[in-house]
Amino acid sequence: MNDLRELYEEVILDHNRNPRNYPCRPERTNRSAHGFNPVCGDEFFVHLHVDEGIIRDIGFDGAGCAISTASASLMTEALKGRPAEDAQRLFSEVHALLTEERQIGGPGEFLGKLTVLTGVKEYPMRVKCATLAWHTMKAALHGNDQTVCTE
Amino acid sequence: MNAAADRPLQRGSNLFDVERVRAEFPILGQEVNGHPLVYLDNGATSQKPRRVIDAIRGYYESDNANVHRGLHALSERATNACEGARDTVRAFLNAADRREIVFVRGATEGLNLVAQSWARPRLGPGDEIVITTMEHHSNIVPWQLVCRQTGARLRVAPIHDSGALDMEAFAKLVNERTRIVAAAHVSNALGTINPVKEIVEAAHAAGAIAVLDGAQAAPHDTIDVRALDCDFYVLSSHKCYGPTGTGVLYGQATRLEEAEPYQGGGDMIRTVSFEESTWNDLPYKFEAGTPNIAGMIGLGAAVEFMTELGMDAIAAHERDVLEYATGALDALDGVRIVGTAREKAGILSFVVEGVHPHDVGTIADQHGVAIRAGHHCAMPLMRRYGVPALSRASLGLYNTRADIDALVGSLHKVKEIFDR
Ligand SMILES: Cc1ncc(COP(=O)(O)O)c(C=O)c1O
C-alpha cells in the first residue's frame, strides 16, 4: 500500500480547504478557458489577465477533487506575476514530476512549492486530476475556447 | 470436482450460503493494495462465477463454429448452445415466446434498437417521449437522437428529494401526445426501484408503449415481463454475472414485428436480391451478422447460476446487506446517503461532507475496497442533487456485512486524512 499521506500532503490539504485565487475571475481578465474531466466531473474555469507577456493576475473557479483543486490553487500562486513564457516550462516540469522517474533539472528550484504534487506519481489514475487546471491554463493562453478534456 | 461442489448452492428455501457462493468467484480471492479485495462496484459490472468462465472456455475449446450456417457438427453444437441460452433467458424473464428474446451488445444497444427501429419510423412533430430525471445516459441520449431525427419532443418526469419518482407529476406528463414512456426499473445512481407496473399502465392508458431499462434490476430480483406487460425490456449480461458484450432486448412479438430491422447483413434476411430483400423471422431480423456466440453462452450460464440460487434468495440476501449498510453509513458523522426512496435495490450512493468522491474512491481503493466515484452516467441527476459526483457502493450477491465493515473502515480513514 502506498502511503496516502504522501498523496494527501499537508500543503495539498490546505490548498484544497482554502484554495488561493478562488473563486475568482480577475477584473481585467483577457484569457479564459474551461476544463472538464467527464469521468469524474471535475470542472474548472481558469482566468488570466495577461499584459505585455506577463501574467498580471490569475484566478479559477469550478469544483473538483482535492488533488485537482490543490493543483489549480498552487498553479495560480506560482504563475501570478510570472512571464507567460514560464507557464509552459512550469507545466512541462509539473508533468515530468507527475509522470517521470526523474525530474528535469533539479527539483525544487523552478518548481518551488509545486513539488508537493510528487505523491500523485504513485497514483496514475490521479495524474489527470493534477493536470486539469494546467491544461486549461494552457488553452487559455493559446486562446483556445473549446472545452479542454482530460480524458 | 469435489463433493461440496455437487451440492446445490442454495440450502433450503431461504438459506443463502454466501461463503459457498463466494467460492464460485475466482477473482474474489485476491488481495488489492495489501488488503482482501472488497468488490462493491457491481453496478458498473459484476464478477463472473467459475461456471460462466468455464462455459465460455468450453465453447472455444470444444464447440467453436459459426451459428445458423454450417451443417457440420461443431456448428450444430454452437447453434444449439446459443439457442439454449435464448430459452434460458426467455424463462428467466417469463417471456411468452423465445422469438421475443433478441440478443444485443448490452442494455445500451437494446435501447438504441428500440429508438431507431420502433420509434424513428413512427414518430413526428407533436409526439412526445417521457423519461425520468434518474435515467442513465443510455436511456436519455438515444431518445434525444430520435427527437432530433423526427421532431418529437422529450419530456422529463421529476423525482422527489428521496429519489422516488414523482408519480403525480409523471401522470400529468403522460398524455395523448405521448408515444413512448421509457424508465429505469432500478436507478443505477440512487437504487430507487420504480413502480414500473404503474408506469406501464399509465403509458398504455395514454396509448403509448412502455420501455423499461432493466440493466440494474435484472441481477437483483425476479423479472416477469408478462406480469409487467411492458412492450420492451433491456438488460446487460455483464451486470448479471455474465460476460461483457452481450445483452438482451425483450420485445413483445407484435412490437418487434412492426419495428424495422436495426442493422442489415447476414442472418437477418430471408432473401436478398439487388431490387429488394426480405427479412428473417423474429428474433433473427434484429440479429444481423455473426453474433457474440461466447457471450450468449456465457450469459446463459450466468442466468442458470442466478436461477439456481433463486432470485428471491438473492434479493433477500442483498436486502439484508443493504439494510445493514444503510444503517452503518447513517451512523457515520458527515456521511450523507443520496437516494433514500422506500423501495430500493442494492445501491448506496453517498457524499462525505467536504471530501470529493474521487478522493474517497482513491482512499477506499488503498484499503482494497472497490467503489465507484463519478457522475454514474447520469449528469442530469447530479445536477438535480447539486453535486458534481457521488461515491457509490453497489452490491452483488456475494457481498457480506463484513464487506460493509471494510467500507466503513475505509471511510474512517478518509475522515482521518481530511480532518487532520
Ligand atoms: C440503469 C442503466 N441503464 C443502462 C446501462 C447501460 O448498460 P451497458 O453499458 O451495459 O450497455 C447501465 C450501465 O451502467 C445502467 O446502469
Coordinates of C-alpha atoms and ligand atoms in Angstrom, one line a residue:
Chain A
M1 CA 0.0 0.0 0.0
N2 CA 1.2 3.5 -0.8
D3 CA 1.3 6.0 1.9
L4 CA -1.8 8.0 1.5
R5 CA -0.2 10.8 3.4
E6 CA 2.3 11.4 0.6
L7 CA -0.6 11.9 -1.8
Y8 CA -2.7 13.9 0.7
E9 CA 0.3 16.0 1.7
E10 CA -0.3 18.8 4.3
V11 CA 0.1 21.6 1.7
I12 CA -2.4 19.8 -0.7
L13 CA -5.0 19.5 2.0
D14 CA -4.5 23.2 2.9
H15 CA -4.9 24.3 -0.7
N16 CA -7.9 22.1 -1.0
R17 CA -9.5 23.5 2.1
N18 CA -8.6 27.1 1.2
P19 CA -7.9 27.4 -2.5
R20 CA -6.0 30.6 -3.3
N21 CA -7.3 32.9 -6.1
Y22 CA -10.6 31.1 -5.9
P23 CA -13.4 31.5 -6.8
C24 CA -12.0 34.4 -8.7
R25 CA -12.2 35.9 -12.1
P26 CA -9.8 38.9 -12.1
E27 CA -11.5 42.1 -13.2
R28 CA -9.2 42.6 -16.2
T29 CA -9.3 39.0 -17.4
N30 CA -8.5 38.8 -21.0
R31 CA -7.9 35.0 -21.4
S32 CA -10.3 32.3 -20.1
A33 CA -10.8 28.6 -20.7
H34 CA -13.0 25.8 -19.5
G35 CA -11.6 22.4 -18.4
F36 CA -13.7 19.3 -17.7
N37 CA -12.9 15.7 -16.8
P38 CA -16.1 13.9 -17.9
V39 CA -15.1 10.7 -16.0
C40 CA -15.1 12.3 -12.5
G41 CA -16.9 15.5 -13.1
D42 CA -14.0 17.8 -12.2
E43 CA -14.6 21.1 -13.8
F44 CA -12.7 24.4 -13.7
F45 CA -12.5 27.7 -15.4
V46 CA -9.1 29.4 -15.4
H47 CA -9.0 33.2 -16.0
L48 CA -5.9 35.2 -16.7
H49 CA -5.0 38.8 -17.2
V50 CA -2.0 38.8 -19.5
D51 CA -0.3 42.1 -20.3
E52 CA 2.9 42.6 -22.2
G53 CA 3.7 38.9 -21.9
I54 CA 3.3 39.0 -18.1
I55 CA 0.6 37.1 -16.2
R56 CA -0.6 40.0 -14.1
D57 CA -3.4 38.2 -12.5
I58 CA -4.9 34.7 -12.5
G59 CA -7.9 33.0 -10.8
F60 CA -10.0 30.0 -11.1
D61 CA -13.5 28.7 -10.3
G62 CA -15.4 25.5 -10.5
A63 CA -15.1 22.3 -8.4
G64 CA -13.0 19.2 -8.3
C65 CA -11.3 16.7 -6.0
A66 CA -8.6 17.6 -3.5
I67 CA -5.8 16.9 -6.0
S68 CA -7.2 18.9 -8.8
T69 CA -8.3 21.8 -6.6
A70 CA -4.9 22.0 -4.8
S71 CA -3.0 21.7 -8.1
A72 CA -5.1 24.6 -9.5
S73 CA -4.6 26.7 -6.5
L74 CA -0.8 26.1 -6.4
M75 CA -0.7 26.9 -10.1
T76 CA -2.3 30.3 -9.7
E77 CA 0.1 31.1 -6.9
A78 CA 3.1 30.0 -8.9
L79 CA 2.1 31.9 -12.1
K80 CA 0.9 35.2 -10.7
G81 CA 3.3 37.9 -11.9
R82 CA 5.4 35.5 -14.0
P83 CA 6.1 35.8 -17.7
A84 CA 3.6 33.8 -19.7
E85 CA 6.6 32.0 -21.2
D86 CA 7.4 30.5 -17.9
A87 CA 3.9 28.9 -17.7
Q88 CA 4.7 26.3 -20.4
R89 CA 8.0 25.4 -18.8
L90 CA 6.4 25.1 -15.4
F91 CA 3.7 22.9 -16.9
S92 CA 6.3 20.7 -18.5
E93 CA 8.1 20.3 -15.2
V94 CA 5.0 19.6 -13.3
H95 CA 4.1 17.0 -15.9
A96 CA 7.5 15.4 -15.6
L97 CA 7.2 15.4 -11.9
L98 CA 3.9 13.5 -12.1
T99 CA 4.9 11.0 -14.7
E100 CA 8.6 10.5 -14.9
E101 CA 11.0 8.8 -12.6
R102 CA 13.5 11.6 -12.6
Q103 CA 12.7 15.3 -12.9
I104 CA 14.2 17.6 -15.5
G105 CA 16.8 19.7 -13.8
G106 CA 17.0 19.8 -10.0
P107 CA 13.6 19.6 -8.4
G108 CA 12.6 22.3 -6.1
E109 CA 14.3 25.3 -7.7
F110 CA 12.0 26.1 -10.5
L111 CA 9.0 24.2 -9.2
G112 CA 9.1 25.6 -5.7
K113 CA 6.1 24.6 -3.7
L114 CA 4.7 22.6 -6.6
T115 CA 6.9 19.6 -5.6
V116 CA 4.2 18.7 -3.1
L117 CA 2.5 17.1 -6.1
T118 CA 5.2 14.4 -6.2
G119 CA 3.0 11.9 -4.3
V120 CA 0.5 11.9 -7.2
K121 CA 3.0 9.9 -9.3
E122 CA 2.1 6.7 -7.3
Y123 CA -1.5 7.1 -8.4
P124 CA -1.6 7.1 -12.2
M125 CA -5.4 7.5 -12.2
R126 CA -5.0 10.8 -10.5
V127 CA -2.5 12.4 -12.8
K128 CA -5.4 13.7 -14.9
C129 CA -6.8 15.4 -11.8
A130 CA -3.5 17.1 -11.1
T131 CA -3.1 18.4 -14.7
L132 CA -6.6 19.5 -15.4
A133 CA -6.1 23.2 -14.4
W134 CA -2.7 23.3 -16.2
H135 CA -4.2 22.1 -19.5
T136 CA -6.9 24.6 -19.0
M137 CA -4.4 27.4 -18.3
K138 CA -2.5 26.5 -21.4
A139 CA -5.7 26.5 -23.5
A140 CA -6.5 30.0 -22.1
L141 CA -3.0 31.3 -23.0
H142 CA -3.4 29.9 -26.6
G143 CA -6.8 31.5 -26.9
N144 CA -8.4 28.1 -27.3
D145 CA -12.1 28.5 -26.3
Q146 CA -13.0 24.8 -26.7
T147 CA -13.5 22.9 -23.5
V148 CA -10.4 21.1 -22.5
C149 CA -11.0 17.5 -21.6
T150 CA -8.5 15.4 -19.7
E151 CA -9.9 12.1 -20.8
Chain B
M1 CA -14.9 -31.6 -8.8
N2 CA -15.3 -32.2 -5.0
A3 CA -18.4 -33.4 -3.3
A4 CA -19.2 -29.9 -1.9
A5 CA -19.3 -28.5 -5.4
D6 CA -22.0 -31.1 -6.3
R7 CA -24.3 -29.8 -3.6
P8 CA -26.8 -27.2 -4.7
L9 CA -25.7 -23.7 -3.9
Q10 CA -28.8 -22.9 -2.1
R11 CA -29.7 -24.8 1.0
G12 CA -33.4 -24.8 1.8
S13 CA -35.7 -22.0 0.6
N14 CA -34.2 -19.0 2.3
L15 CA -30.8 -20.1 3.5
F16 CA -28.3 -18.4 1.3
D17 CA -24.8 -19.8 1.9
V18 CA -22.8 -16.7 0.9
E19 CA -19.4 -18.3 1.6
R20 CA -20.1 -21.1 -0.8
V21 CA -21.4 -18.6 -3.3
R22 CA -18.2 -16.5 -2.9
A23 CA -16.1 -19.6 -3.5
E24 CA -17.6 -19.8 -7.0
F25 CA -15.9 -16.5 -8.0
P26 CA -12.2 -16.9 -8.6
I27 CA -11.5 -13.2 -8.7
L28 CA -12.7 -12.6 -5.1
G29 CA -9.8 -14.5 -3.6
Q30 CA -7.2 -11.8 -4.3
E31 CA -5.7 -9.0 -2.4
V32 CA -5.6 -5.4 -3.6
N33 CA -3.1 -3.0 -2.1
G34 CA -2.3 -5.5 0.6
H35 CA -6.0 -6.0 1.7
P36 CA -8.5 -8.6 0.7
L37 CA -10.5 -7.4 -2.2
V38 CA -13.9 -6.0 -1.3
Y39 CA -15.7 -5.5 -4.5
L40 CA -18.6 -3.0 -4.2
D41 CA -18.8 -1.8 -7.8
N42 CA -21.4 -4.3 -9.1
G43 CA -23.5 -1.5 -10.6
A44 CA -20.7 -0.9 -13.0
T45 CA -20.1 -4.6 -13.7
S46 CA -20.3 -7.8 -11.7
Q47 CA -17.7 -10.5 -11.3
K48 CA -18.1 -13.9 -13.1
P49 CA -18.6 -17.2 -11.4
R50 CA -16.3 -20.1 -12.5
R51 CA -19.1 -21.8 -14.4
V52 CA -19.6 -18.8 -16.7
I53 CA -15.8 -18.7 -17.3
D54 CA -15.9 -22.5 -17.9
A55 CA -18.8 -22.2 -20.3
I56 CA -17.0 -19.7 -22.4
R57 CA -13.8 -21.7 -22.3
G58 CA -15.7 -24.9 -23.1
Y59 CA -17.2 -23.3 -26.1
Y60 CA -13.9 -22.1 -27.5
E61 CA -12.1 -25.4 -26.7
S62 CA -14.8 -27.8 -28.0
D63 CA -17.6 -26.2 -29.9
N64 CA -16.4 -23.1 -31.7
A65 CA -18.1 -22.6 -35.0
N66 CA -20.3 -20.0 -36.6
V67 CA -24.0 -20.4 -35.9
H68 CA -27.0 -20.9 -38.2
R69 CA -24.6 -21.5 -41.1
G70 CA -22.7 -24.7 -41.1
L71 CA -24.1 -28.2 -41.5
H72 CA -21.2 -29.7 -39.6
A73 CA -21.2 -31.0 -36.1
L74 CA -19.5 -28.0 -34.4
S75 CA -21.8 -25.5 -36.0
E76 CA -24.8 -27.6 -34.8
R77 CA -23.4 -27.6 -31.3
A78 CA -22.6 -23.9 -31.3
T79 CA -26.1 -23.1 -32.6
N80 CA -27.8 -25.4 -30.0
A81 CA -25.8 -23.7 -27.2
C82 CA -26.8 -20.2 -28.4
E83 CA -30.4 -21.1 -28.9
G84 CA -30.4 -22.9 -25.5
A85 CA -29.2 -19.6 -24.0
R86 CA -32.2 -17.9 -25.6
D87 CA -34.5 -20.4 -24.0
T88 CA -32.9 -19.9 -20.6
V89 CA -33.3 -16.1 -20.9
R90 CA -36.9 -16.5 -22.0
A91 CA -37.7 -18.5 -18.9
F92 CA -35.7 -16.0 -16.7
L93 CA -37.8 -13.1 -17.9
N94 CA -41.0 -15.2 -18.2
A95 CA -41.5 -14.0 -21.8
A96 CA -44.2 -15.8 -23.7
D97 CA -42.1 -16.7 -26.7
R98 CA -38.4 -17.3 -27.5
R99 CA -38.9 -15.1 -30.6
E100 CA -39.2 -12.2 -28.2
I101 CA -35.6 -12.5 -27.0
V102 CA -33.2 -10.5 -29.1
F103 CA -29.5 -10.7 -28.3
V104 CA -27.8 -7.4 -28.5
R105 CA -24.5 -5.9 -27.3
G106 CA -25.9 -4.7 -24.0
A107 CA -28.7 -2.5 -22.5
T108 CA -27.3 0.4 -24.4
E109 CA -27.7 -1.3 -27.8
G110 CA -31.2 -2.6 -26.8
L111 CA -32.4 1.0 -26.1
N112 CA -30.9 2.3 -29.3
L113 CA -32.5 -0.5 -31.2
V114 CA -35.9 0.4 -29.9
A115 CA -35.3 4.1 -30.6
Q116 CA -34.1 3.6 -34.1
S117 CA -36.2 0.6 -35.3
W118 CA -39.5 1.2 -33.5
A119 CA -39.6 4.9 -32.7
R120 CA -37.9 6.6 -35.5
P121 CA -40.1 5.3 -38.3
R122 CA -43.3 6.2 -36.3
L123 CA -42.7 9.5 -34.5
G124 CA -43.1 13.0 -35.8
P125 CA -43.6 16.6 -34.7
G126 CA -46.2 16.8 -31.9
D127 CA -45.3 13.4 -30.5
E128 CA -43.7 13.1 -27.1
I129 CA -41.3 10.7 -25.3
V130 CA -41.4 10.7 -21.5
I131 CA -38.4 9.7 -19.4
T132 CA -37.4 10.4 -15.8
T133 CA -34.8 12.5 -14.2
M134 CA -32.9 9.5 -12.8
E135 CA -32.2 7.9 -16.2
H136 CA -28.8 6.6 -17.2
H137 CA -27.3 8.4 -20.3
S138 CA -28.2 5.3 -22.3
N139 CA -31.9 5.9 -21.7
I140 CA -31.6 9.6 -22.5
V141 CA -29.4 10.1 -25.5
P142 CA -31.0 7.5 -27.8
W143 CA -34.3 9.4 -27.4
Q144 CA -32.7 12.7 -27.9
L145 CA -31.3 11.4 -31.2
V146 CA -34.8 10.2 -32.2
C147 CA -36.3 13.6 -31.3
R148 CA -33.7 15.3 -33.4
Q149 CA -34.5 12.9 -36.3
T150 CA -38.3 13.1 -36.1
G151 CA -39.2 16.4 -34.5
A152 CA -40.7 14.6 -31.5
R153 CA -40.2 16.2 -28.0
L154 CA -38.5 14.7 -24.9
R155 CA -40.3 15.3 -21.6
V156 CA -38.7 14.5 -18.2
A157 CA -40.7 13.4 -15.2
P158 CA -39.2 14.8 -12.0
I159 CA -38.2 13.0 -8.8
H160 CA -38.7 13.7 -5.1
D161 CA -35.6 14.5 -3.0
S162 CA -35.7 11.0 -1.7
G163 CA -35.0 9.8 -5.2
A164 CA -38.5 8.4 -5.7
L165 CA -40.3 9.2 -8.9
D166 CA -42.9 12.0 -8.5
M167 CA -45.8 9.9 -9.7
E168 CA -48.2 12.8 -9.7
A169 CA -46.0 14.9 -12.0
F170 CA -45.4 11.8 -14.1
A171 CA -49.1 11.1 -14.5
K172 CA -49.6 14.7 -15.7
L173 CA -46.8 14.4 -18.3
V174 CA -48.2 11.3 -19.9
N175 CA -51.0 12.3 -22.2
E176 CA -52.4 11.8 -25.7
R177 CA -49.3 13.1 -27.3
T178 CA -47.1 10.5 -25.5
R179 CA -45.9 7.7 -27.8
I180 CA -43.2 6.2 -25.6
V181 CA -42.6 6.1 -21.9
A182 CA -39.0 4.9 -21.1
A183 CA -37.9 4.5 -17.5
A184 CA -35.3 2.7 -15.4
H185 CA -36.6 -0.3 -13.5
V186 CA -33.9 0.4 -10.9
S187 CA -31.8 3.6 -10.9
N188 CA -28.1 2.9 -11.1
A189 CA -27.2 6.0 -9.1
L190 CA -29.9 6.1 -6.5
G191 CA -31.0 2.5 -6.2
T192 CA -34.7 3.5 -6.5
I193 CA -37.0 0.7 -7.6
N194 CA -39.5 2.5 -9.8
P195 CA -43.2 1.4 -9.7
V196 CA -42.8 0.0 -13.1
K197 CA -46.2 -1.7 -13.2
E198 CA -47.9 1.6 -12.6
I199 CA -45.6 3.3 -15.2
V200 CA -46.6 0.7 -17.8
E201 CA -50.3 1.0 -17.0
A202 CA -50.1 4.8 -17.3
A203 CA -48.3 4.5 -20.7
H204 CA -50.8 2.1 -22.0
A205 CA -53.8 4.1 -20.8
A206 CA -52.4 7.0 -22.9
G207 CA -51.9 4.8 -25.9
A208 CA -48.1 4.8 -25.6
I209 CA -45.7 2.0 -25.3
A210 CA -43.5 1.3 -22.3
V211 CA -39.8 0.7 -22.5
L212 CA -38.1 -0.5 -19.3
D213 CA -34.3 -0.3 -18.7
G214 CA -33.7 -3.3 -16.5
A215 CA -29.9 -3.1 -16.5
Q216 CA -29.8 -2.6 -12.7
A217 CA -32.9 -4.7 -11.9
A218 CA -32.2 -8.0 -13.6
P219 CA -29.3 -9.0 -11.3
H220 CA -31.3 -8.3 -8.2
D221 CA -34.8 -9.6 -8.4
T222 CA -37.3 -11.6 -10.3
I223 CA -38.3 -10.0 -13.6
D224 CA -41.6 -11.1 -15.1
V225 CA -42.2 -9.2 -18.4
R226 CA -45.6 -10.7 -18.8
A227 CA -46.8 -9.5 -15.4
L228 CA -45.3 -6.1 -16.1
D229 CA -46.9 -6.1 -19.5
C230 CA -44.1 -3.8 -20.8
D231 CA -43.5 -3.5 -24.5
F232 CA -39.7 -3.6 -24.3
Y233 CA -37.3 -4.6 -21.6
V234 CA -33.5 -4.4 -21.8
L235 CA -30.7 -5.9 -19.7
S236 CA -26.9 -6.3 -19.8
S237 CA -25.2 -9.6 -19.3
H238 CA -22.1 -8.2 -17.6
K239 CA -24.1 -6.8 -14.7
C240 CA -25.8 -10.2 -14.3
Y241 CA -22.6 -12.2 -13.7
G242 CA -22.2 -12.9 -17.4
P243 CA -19.6 -11.7 -19.9
T244 CA -19.4 -8.2 -21.4
G245 CA -20.5 -7.5 -25.0
T246 CA -23.9 -9.3 -24.6
G247 CA -27.3 -8.1 -23.6
V248 CA -30.9 -8.8 -24.1
L249 CA -33.7 -6.9 -25.7
Y250 CA -37.1 -8.4 -24.8
G251 CA -39.9 -7.1 -27.1
Q252 CA -43.5 -8.1 -27.4
A253 CA -43.8 -10.0 -30.6
T254 CA -46.2 -7.5 -32.1
R255 CA -43.9 -4.6 -31.3
L256 CA -40.9 -6.4 -32.8
E257 CA -42.9 -7.3 -35.9
E258 CA -43.9 -3.7 -36.5
A259 CA -40.3 -2.5 -36.0
E260 CA -37.9 -2.0 -38.9
P261 CA -34.6 -4.0 -38.9
Y262 CA -31.9 -2.4 -36.8
Q263 CA -28.9 -3.4 -39.0
G264 CA -28.7 -5.1 -42.3
G265 CA -26.5 -8.0 -43.1
G266 CA -26.2 -11.8 -42.9
D267 CA -28.6 -13.9 -40.9
M268 CA -31.3 -11.1 -40.6
I269 CA -32.6 -11.7 -44.2
R270 CA -34.7 -14.3 -45.8
T271 CA -33.9 -13.5 -49.4
V272 CA -31.7 -10.9 -50.9
S273 CA -31.7 -9.5 -54.5
F274 CA -30.4 -6.2 -55.7
E275 CA -34.0 -5.0 -56.1
E276 CA -35.3 -6.0 -52.7
S277 CA -34.6 -8.1 -49.7
T278 CA -37.0 -9.7 -47.3
W279 CA -36.5 -10.2 -43.6
N280 CA -35.9 -13.2 -41.5
D281 CA -38.3 -14.2 -38.7
L282 CA -38.1 -12.9 -35.2
P283 CA -35.8 -12.6 -33.4
Y284 CA -33.2 -13.0 -36.2
K285 CA -34.5 -10.0 -38.1
F286 CA -32.7 -8.0 -35.4
E287 CA -29.5 -10.1 -35.2
A288 CA -27.5 -9.2 -38.3
G289 CA -24.1 -10.7 -38.6
T290 CA -22.2 -13.2 -36.6
P291 CA -23.4 -12.7 -33.0
N292 CA -21.4 -12.8 -29.8
I293 CA -21.7 -16.5 -29.5
A294 CA -19.5 -17.0 -26.5
G295 CA -21.3 -14.1 -24.9
M296 CA -24.7 -15.7 -25.4
I297 CA -23.4 -19.0 -24.0
G298 CA -21.8 -17.2 -21.0
L299 CA -25.0 -15.3 -20.3
G300 CA -27.0 -18.5 -20.4
A301 CA -24.7 -20.0 -17.8
A302 CA -24.9 -16.8 -15.7
V303 CA -28.7 -16.9 -15.8
E304 CA -28.7 -20.6 -14.8
F305 CA -26.4 -19.7 -11.9
M306 CA -28.8 -17.0 -10.7
T307 CA -31.9 -19.1 -11.2
E308 CA -30.3 -22.0 -9.3
L309 CA -29.6 -19.7 -6.3
G310 CA -33.1 -18.3 -6.6
M311 CA -33.9 -14.7 -7.4
D312 CA -35.9 -14.5 -4.2
A313 CA -33.0 -15.7 -2.1
I314 CA -30.6 -13.3 -3.9
A315 CA -33.0 -10.4 -3.3
A316 CA -33.4 -11.3 0.4
H317 CA -29.7 -11.6 0.9
E318 CA -28.9 -8.3 -0.8
R319 CA -31.7 -6.6 1.1
D320 CA -30.2 -7.7 4.4
V321 CA -26.8 -6.3 3.4
L322 CA -28.3 -3.1 2.1
E323 CA -30.2 -2.5 5.3
Y324 CA -27.0 -3.1 7.3
A325 CA -25.0 -0.8 5.0
T326 CA -27.7 1.9 5.2
G327 CA -27.6 1.8 9.0
A328 CA -23.8 1.8 9.1
L329 CA -23.4 4.8 6.8
D330 CA -26.3 6.7 8.5
A331 CA -24.3 6.3 11.8
L332 CA -21.2 7.9 10.3
D333 CA -20.8 11.6 11.1
G334 CA -20.5 13.7 7.9
V335 CA -21.7 11.0 5.6
R336 CA -25.0 11.6 3.8
I337 CA -26.8 8.9 1.7
V338 CA -28.2 10.2 -1.6
G339 CA -31.2 8.1 -2.7
T340 CA -33.4 7.2 0.2
A341 CA -36.6 6.0 -1.6
R342 CA -38.6 3.5 0.3
E343 CA -38.2 0.9 -2.4
K344 CA -34.5 0.4 -3.1
A345 CA -32.2 -2.3 -4.6
G346 CA -28.6 -2.8 -3.5
I347 CA -27.2 0.6 -4.5
L348 CA -25.9 3.1 -2.0
S349 CA -24.7 6.4 -3.1
F350 CA -23.3 8.9 -0.6
V351 CA -21.4 12.1 0.0
V352 CA -18.7 12.5 2.6
E353 CA -19.1 16.2 3.5
G354 CA -16.1 18.2 2.4
V355 CA -14.4 15.4 0.5
H356 CA -14.7 14.9 -3.2
P357 CA -15.9 11.4 -4.2
H358 CA -12.7 10.9 -6.2
D359 CA -10.6 11.2 -3.1
V360 CA -13.0 8.9 -1.3
G361 CA -12.5 6.4 -4.1
T362 CA -8.7 6.5 -4.0
I363 CA -8.6 6.1 -0.3
A364 CA -11.1 3.2 -0.3
D365 CA -9.1 1.6 -3.1
Q366 CA -5.9 1.8 -1.0
H367 CA -7.8 -0.3 1.6
G368 CA -8.9 -2.9 -1.0
V369 CA -12.4 -1.5 -1.3
A370 CA -13.6 -1.0 -4.9
I371 CA -16.4 1.6 -5.1
R372 CA -17.2 4.0 -7.9
A373 CA -16.8 7.7 -7.8
G374 CA -18.2 9.9 -10.5
H375 CA -21.4 11.0 -12.2
H376 CA -22.6 7.5 -12.9
C377 CA -23.6 8.3 -16.4
A378 CA -26.4 10.4 -15.0
M379 CA -25.2 14.0 -15.3
P380 CA -28.7 15.5 -15.2
L381 CA -29.3 13.6 -11.9
M382 CA -26.1 15.0 -10.4
R383 CA -27.4 18.5 -11.3
R384 CA -30.7 17.7 -9.7
Y385 CA -28.9 17.0 -6.4
G386 CA -26.4 19.8 -6.9
V387 CA -23.3 17.6 -6.7
P388 CA -20.6 17.2 -9.2
A389 CA -20.3 13.5 -8.4
L390 CA -21.2 10.8 -5.9
S391 CA -19.5 7.9 -4.3
R392 CA -21.3 4.6 -4.8
A393 CA -21.2 1.2 -3.3
S394 CA -23.3 -1.3 -5.3
L395 CA -24.0 -4.8 -4.1
G396 CA -23.8 -8.1 -5.7
L397 CA -25.0 -11.5 -4.5
Y398 CA -21.5 -12.3 -3.0
N399 CA -21.3 -9.2 -0.8
T400 CA -21.5 -9.6 3.0
R401 CA -21.8 -7.5 6.1
A402 CA -18.1 -7.8 6.5
D403 CA -17.6 -6.1 3.2
I404 CA -19.7 -3.2 4.5
D405 CA -17.5 -3.1 7.6
A406 CA -14.4 -2.8 5.4
L407 CA -16.1 0.1 3.5
V408 CA -16.9 1.8 6.8
G409 CA -13.3 1.3 7.9
S410 CA -12.0 3.0 4.8
L411 CA -14.4 5.9 5.3
H412 CA -13.0 6.4 8.8
K413 CA -9.6 6.7 7.1
V414 CA -11.0 9.3 4.7
K415 CA -12.1 11.4 7.7
E416 CA -8.8 10.8 9.4
I417 CA -6.8 12.1 6.5
F418 CA -9.1 15.0 5.7
D419 CA -9.8 16.1 9.2
R420 CA -6.2 16.4 10.2
Ligands
LIG1 C1 -29.5 1.9 -15.5 C2 -28.6 1.6 -16.6 N1 -29.0 1.6 -17.8 C3 -28.2 1.2 -18.8 C4 -26.9 0.9 -18.6 C5 -26.0 0.7 -19.8 O1 -25.6 -0.6 -19.8 P1 -24.4 -1.1 -20.8 O2 -23.3 -0.1 -20.6 O3 -24.1 -2.5 -20.3 O4 -25.0 -1.1 -22.2 C6 -26.4 0.9 -17.4 C7 -25.0 0.6 -17.1 O5 -24.2 1.3 -16.5 C8 -27.3 1.3 -16.3 O6 -26.8 1.3 -15.0

